[in-house]
PDB file of C-alpha atoms in Angstrom:
ATOM      1  CA  MET A   1     -29.037 -67.395  11.269  1.00  0.00           C
ATOM      2  CA  LYS A   2     -28.239 -70.228  13.641  1.00  0.00           C
ATOM      3  CA  ASN A   3     -26.106 -69.459  16.667  1.00  0.00           C
ATOM      4  CA  ARG A   4     -22.482 -70.335  17.331  1.00  0.00           C
ATOM      5  CA  ARG A   5     -23.200 -72.579  20.312  1.00  0.00           C
ATOM      6  CA  GLN A   6     -25.437 -74.827  18.199  1.00  0.00           C
ATOM      7  CA  ARG A   7     -22.843 -74.900  15.394  1.00  0.00           C
ATOM      8  CA  VAL A   8     -20.039 -75.842  17.802  1.00  0.00           C
ATOM      9  CA  GLU A   9     -22.199 -78.555  19.405  1.00  0.00           C
ATOM     10  CA  LEU A  10     -22.842 -79.959  15.927  1.00  0.00           C
ATOM     11  CA  MET A  11     -19.104 -79.827  15.167  1.00  0.00           C
ATOM     12  CA  VAL A  12     -18.386 -81.856  18.321  1.00  0.00           C
ATOM     13  CA  GLN A  13     -20.997 -84.411  17.290  1.00  0.00           C
ATOM     14  CA  LEU A  14     -19.702 -84.629  13.711  1.00  0.00           C
ATOM     15  CA  ILE A  15     -16.036 -84.971  14.750  1.00  0.00           C
ATOM     16  CA  SER A  16     -16.905 -87.535  17.422  1.00  0.00           C
ATOM     17  CA  ASN A  17     -18.970 -89.710  15.093  1.00  0.00           C
ATOM     18  CA  ASN A  18     -17.151 -89.399  11.753  1.00  0.00           C
ATOM     19  CA  CYS A  19     -13.661 -89.716  10.316  1.00  0.00           C
ATOM     20  CA  ILE A  20     -13.220 -86.130   9.107  1.00  0.00           C
ATOM     21  CA  GLY A  21      -9.847 -85.453   7.534  1.00  0.00           C
ATOM     22  CA  SER A  22     -10.073 -81.833   6.379  1.00  0.00           C
ATOM     23  CA  GLN A  23     -11.720 -78.503   7.062  1.00  0.00           C
ATOM     24  CA  GLU A  24     -13.348 -78.783   3.645  1.00  0.00           C
ATOM     25  CA  GLU A  25     -15.052 -82.070   4.636  1.00  0.00           C
ATOM     26  CA  LEU A  26     -16.225 -80.587   7.929  1.00  0.00           C
ATOM     27  CA  SER A  27     -17.461 -77.434   6.192  1.00  0.00           C
ATOM     28  CA  LYS A  28     -19.547 -79.518   3.749  1.00  0.00           C
ATOM     29  CA  LEU A  29     -21.095 -81.542   6.590  1.00  0.00           C
ATOM     30  CA  LEU A  30     -21.937 -78.354   8.494  1.00  0.00           C
ATOM     31  CA  GLU A  31     -23.474 -76.787   5.392  1.00  0.00           C
ATOM     32  CA  GLU A  32     -25.624 -79.903   4.835  1.00  0.00           C
ATOM     33  CA  GLU A  33     -26.972 -79.375   8.360  1.00  0.00           C
ATOM     34  CA  GLY A  34     -27.762 -75.714   7.682  1.00  0.00           C
ATOM     35  CA  TYR A  35     -24.610 -74.149   9.133  1.00  0.00           C
ATOM     36  CA  PRO A  36     -22.574 -72.567   6.316  1.00  0.00           C
ATOM     37  CA  VAL A  37     -19.236 -71.279   7.656  1.00  0.00           C
ATOM     38  CA  THR A  38     -16.196 -69.523   6.285  1.00  0.00           C
ATOM     39  CA  GLN A  39     -12.791 -71.180   6.491  1.00  0.00           C
ATOM     40  CA  ALA A  40     -11.673 -68.541   9.042  1.00  0.00           C
ATOM     41  CA  THR A  41     -14.660 -69.236  11.306  1.00  0.00           C
ATOM     42  CA  LEU A  42     -14.105 -72.979  11.034  1.00  0.00           C
ATOM     43  CA  SER A  43     -10.417 -72.555  11.939  1.00  0.00           C
ATOM     44  CA  ARG A  44     -11.322 -70.468  14.999  1.00  0.00           C
ATOM     45  CA  ASP A  45     -13.908 -73.028  16.116  1.00  0.00           C
ATOM     46  CA  LEU A  46     -11.480 -75.953  15.675  1.00  0.00           C
ATOM     47  CA  LYS A  47      -8.840 -74.078  17.670  1.00  0.00           C
ATOM     48  CA  MET A  48     -11.343 -73.237  20.418  1.00  0.00           C
ATOM     49  CA  LEU A  49     -12.342 -76.922  20.605  1.00  0.00           C
ATOM     50  CA  LYS A  50      -8.636 -77.854  20.829  1.00  0.00           C
ATOM     51  CA  THR A  51      -9.004 -80.432  18.086  1.00  0.00           C
ATOM     52  CA  THR A  52      -6.007 -82.446  16.977  1.00  0.00           C
ATOM     53  CA  LYS A  53      -5.382 -84.061  13.618  1.00  0.00           C
ATOM     54  CA  VAL A  54      -4.032 -87.603  13.948  1.00  0.00           C
ATOM     55  CA  PRO A  55      -3.065 -90.285  11.416  1.00  0.00           C
ATOM     56  CA  THR A  56      -5.578 -93.031  10.762  1.00  0.00           C
ATOM     57  CA  ASP A  57      -4.951 -96.718  10.145  1.00  0.00           C
ATOM     58  CA  ARG A  58      -5.784 -96.122   6.460  1.00  0.00           C
ATOM     59  CA  GLY A  59      -2.977 -93.631   5.826  1.00  0.00           C
ATOM     60  CA  GLY A  60      -5.131 -90.502   6.056  1.00  0.00           C
ATOM     61  CA  TYR A  61      -5.799 -88.092   8.895  1.00  0.00           C
ATOM     62  CA  MET A  62      -8.761 -87.306  11.092  1.00  0.00           C
ATOM     63  CA  TYR A  63      -9.744 -84.706  13.660  1.00  0.00           C
ATOM     64  CA  ILE A  64     -10.146 -85.771  17.268  1.00  0.00           C
ATOM     65  CA  LEU A  65     -11.348 -83.836  20.290  1.00  0.00           C
ATOM     66  CA  PRO A  66      -9.611 -83.809  23.645  1.00  0.00           C
ATOM     67  CA  ASP A  67     -11.489 -85.847  26.221  1.00  0.00           C
ATOM     68  CA  SER A  68     -11.932 -82.959  28.620  1.00  0.00           C
ATOM     69  CA  ASN A  69     -14.068 -80.160  29.921  1.00  0.00           C
ATOM     70  CA  SER A  70     -13.191 -77.295  32.212  1.00  0.00           C
ATOM     71  CA  LEU A  71     -14.923 -78.665  35.336  1.00  0.00           C
ATOM     72  CA  ARG A  72     -13.239 -82.071  34.988  1.00  0.00           C
ATOM     73  CA  ASP A  73      -9.892 -80.360  34.351  1.00  0.00           C
ATOM     74  CA  LYS A  74     -10.218 -78.342  37.559  1.00  0.00           C
ATOM     75  CA  LEU A  75     -11.201 -81.415  39.586  1.00  0.00           C
ATOM     76  CA  LEU A  76      -8.327 -83.480  38.155  1.00  0.00           C
ATOM     77  CA  ALA A  77      -5.842 -80.679  38.875  1.00  0.00           C
ATOM     78  CA  ARG A  78      -7.027 -80.457  42.488  1.00  0.00           C
ATOM     79  CA  GLY A  79      -6.901 -84.231  42.927  1.00  0.00           C
ATOM     80  CA  GLN A  80     -10.641 -84.249  43.686  1.00  0.00           C
ATOM     81  CA  MET A  81     -11.501 -86.623  40.875  1.00  0.00           C
ATOM     82  CA  LYS A  82     -10.031 -89.919  39.745  1.00  0.00           C
ATOM     83  CA  MET A  83      -9.900 -90.858  36.106  1.00  0.00           C
ATOM     84  CA  ASN A  84     -12.492 -93.514  35.404  1.00  0.00           C
ATOM     85  CA  ALA A  85     -12.603 -96.075  32.611  1.00  0.00           C
ATOM     86  CA  ASN A  86     -14.134 -93.612  30.136  1.00  0.00           C
ATOM     87  CA  TYR A  87     -11.099 -91.343  30.426  1.00  0.00           C
ATOM     88  CA  ARG A  88      -8.661 -94.239  30.129  1.00  0.00           C
ATOM     89  CA  SER A  89     -10.150 -95.727  26.985  1.00  0.00           C
ATOM     90  CA  GLY A  90      -7.540 -96.492  24.419  1.00  0.00           C
ATOM     91  CA  PHE A  91      -4.819 -97.589  26.878  1.00  0.00           C
ATOM     92  CA  ILE A  92      -2.865-100.672  25.731  1.00  0.00           C
ATOM     93  CA  SER A  93       0.351-101.030  27.732  1.00  0.00           C
ATOM     94  CA  LEU A  94       3.003 -99.397  29.913  1.00  0.00           C
ATOM     95  CA  MET A  95       6.758 -99.990  29.982  1.00  0.00           C
ATOM     96  CA  ILE A  96       9.233 -98.315  32.340  1.00  0.00           C
ATOM     97  CA  SER A  97      12.892 -97.754  31.408  1.00  0.00           C
ATOM     98  CA  ARG A  98      14.809 -95.832  34.061  1.00  0.00           C
ATOM     99  CA  ASN A  99      13.053 -92.473  34.278  1.00  0.00           C
ATOM    100  CA  VAL A 100      10.977 -92.803  31.085  1.00  0.00           C
ATOM    101  CA  ALA A 101       7.579 -94.442  30.918  1.00  0.00           C
ATOM    102  CA  VAL A 102       6.365 -95.523  27.471  1.00  0.00           C
ATOM    103  CA  ILE A 103       2.591 -95.767  27.300  1.00  0.00           C
ATOM    104  CA  LYS A 104       1.005 -97.369  24.225  1.00  0.00           C
ATOM    105  CA  THR A 105      -2.561 -96.434  23.247  1.00  0.00           C
ATOM    106  CA  ARG A 106      -4.918 -97.054  20.376  1.00  0.00           C
ATOM    107  CA  ASN A 107      -4.288 -94.728  17.442  1.00  0.00           C
ATOM    108  CA  GLY A 108      -5.506 -91.214  18.238  1.00  0.00           C
ATOM    109  CA  TYR A 109      -5.837 -91.660  21.994  1.00  0.00           C
ATOM    110  CA  ALA A 110      -2.367 -90.601  23.184  1.00  0.00           C
ATOM    111  CA  ALA A 111      -2.939 -86.833  23.285  1.00  0.00           C
ATOM    112  CA  GLY A 112      -6.055 -87.075  25.450  1.00  0.00           C
ATOM    113  CA  LEU A 113      -4.510 -89.559  27.846  1.00  0.00           C
ATOM    114  CA  ALA A 114      -1.289 -87.510  28.106  1.00  0.00           C
ATOM    115  CA  TYR A 115      -3.392 -84.463  28.894  1.00  0.00           C
ATOM    116  CA  ASP A 116      -5.161 -86.349  31.695  1.00  0.00           C
ATOM    117  CA  ILE A 117      -1.816 -87.523  33.106  1.00  0.00           C
ATOM    118  CA  ASP A 118      -0.507 -83.944  33.055  1.00  0.00           C
ATOM    119  CA  MET A 119      -3.688 -82.655  34.712  1.00  0.00           C
ATOM    120  CA  SER A 120      -3.233 -85.140  37.573  1.00  0.00           C
ATOM    121  CA  ASN A 121      -0.370 -82.902  38.799  1.00  0.00           C
ATOM    122  CA  THR A 122       1.580 -85.917  40.017  1.00  0.00           C
ATOM    123  CA  PRO A 123       4.915 -84.470  41.220  1.00  0.00           C
ATOM    124  CA  GLU A 124       6.908 -87.575  40.207  1.00  0.00           C
ATOM    125  CA  ILE A 125       5.864 -87.093  36.554  1.00  0.00           C
ATOM    126  CA  LEU A 126       7.763 -84.155  35.075  1.00  0.00           C
ATOM    127  CA  GLY A 127       5.748 -84.108  31.845  1.00  0.00           C
ATOM    128  CA  THR A 128       4.468 -86.061  28.882  1.00  0.00           C
ATOM    129  CA  ILE A 129       5.111 -86.076  25.145  1.00  0.00           C
ATOM    130  CA  PRO A 130       2.257 -87.634  23.151  1.00  0.00           C
ATOM    131  CA  GLY A 131       2.278 -88.959  19.624  1.00  0.00           C
ATOM    132  CA  ALA A 132      -0.637 -90.634  17.855  1.00  0.00           C
ATOM    133  CA  ASP A 133      -0.422 -93.933  19.762  1.00  0.00           C
ATOM    134  CA  THR A 134       2.497 -93.517  22.175  1.00  0.00           C
ATOM    135  CA  ILE A 135       3.174 -91.302  25.188  1.00  0.00           C
ATOM    136  CA  PHE A 136       6.594 -90.686  26.694  1.00  0.00           C
ATOM    137  CA  ALA A 137       6.238 -89.691  30.344  1.00  0.00           C
ATOM    138  CA  ILE A 138       9.397 -88.357  31.957  1.00  0.00           C
ATOM    139  CA  LEU A 139       9.770 -89.263  35.621  1.00  0.00           C
ATOM    140  CA  ARG A 140      11.949 -87.662  38.275  1.00  0.00           C
ATOM    141  CA  GLU A 141      15.291 -89.454  38.472  1.00  0.00           C
ATOM    142  CA  ASP A 142      14.664 -90.684  42.032  1.00  0.00           C
ATOM    143  CA  VAL A 143      11.499 -92.598  41.046  1.00  0.00           C
ATOM    144  CA  THR A 144      12.090 -96.345  41.198  1.00  0.00           C
ATOM    145  CA  PRO A 145      10.324 -98.697  38.763  1.00  0.00           C
ATOM    146  CA  ASP A 146       8.135-100.012  41.598  1.00  0.00           C
ATOM    147  CA  LYS A 147       7.179 -96.469  42.618  1.00  0.00           C
ATOM    148  CA  ALA A 148       6.469 -95.611  38.956  1.00  0.00           C
ATOM    149  CA  MET A 149       4.165 -98.610  38.644  1.00  0.00           C
ATOM    150  CA  ALA A 150       2.342 -97.546  41.823  1.00  0.00           C
ATOM    151  CA  ILE A 151       1.901 -94.027  40.420  1.00  0.00           C
ATOM    152  CA  PHE A 152       0.643 -95.212  37.045  1.00  0.00           C
ATOM    153  CA  SER A 153      -1.671 -97.763  38.657  1.00  0.00           C
ATOM    154  CA  ARG A 154      -3.618 -94.768  40.009  1.00  0.00           C
ATOM    155  CA  LEU A 155      -3.786 -93.184  36.538  1.00  0.00           C
ATOM    156  CA  LEU A 156      -4.117 -96.143  34.154  1.00  0.00           C
ATOM    157  CA  PRO A 157      -6.091 -99.403  34.087  1.00  0.00           C
ATOM    158  CA  LEU A 158      -3.044-101.607  34.724  1.00  0.00           C
ATOM    159  CA  ASP A 159      -2.961-105.326  35.127  1.00  0.00           C
ATOM    160  CA  ASN A 160       0.183-107.442  35.133  1.00  0.00           C
ATOM    161  CA  LYS A 161       0.068-108.361  31.448  1.00  0.00           C
ATOM    162  CA  ASP A 162      -0.108-104.674  30.379  1.00  0.00           C
ATOM    163  CA  SER A 163       2.988-103.433  32.163  1.00  0.00           C
ATOM    164  CA  HIS A 164       6.695-104.237  32.218  1.00  0.00           C
ATOM    165  CA  TYR A 165       9.959-102.824  33.556  1.00  0.00           C
TER     166      TYR A 165
END
């Protein structure tokens, strides 16, 4: 019997490299690799990995993994680490309207990016609401558009053509 750690590592690899739309598909791929699992075990593993199911461009759905690990989360929360380009991948644009920032991402990237924004513990950002390709970030009412742009320039790869207010 192969161990759980190896199975979970394989799940991460399969989800990262394939468009898997159901537990049944994932179960078949795992079984082909010598890891037969029950539906209950697969559900527990997917929950533990904090996977999300997002719509694809083709009208189906696929599992994605959050772009995080516990050490990076702790460093982000303490402000001891800046997000680099790998963590920002998928960002398209930013628009500010009063105290709401609308961040557009590639399909499937919003949840991970919203998580990173939340983990930055920036006091001017009250919270985020991610969709598949859009994030609404709620700002404190006293945050001016210029201040908001300065804040997001630390968190996102902004250039003038990507942002408006």
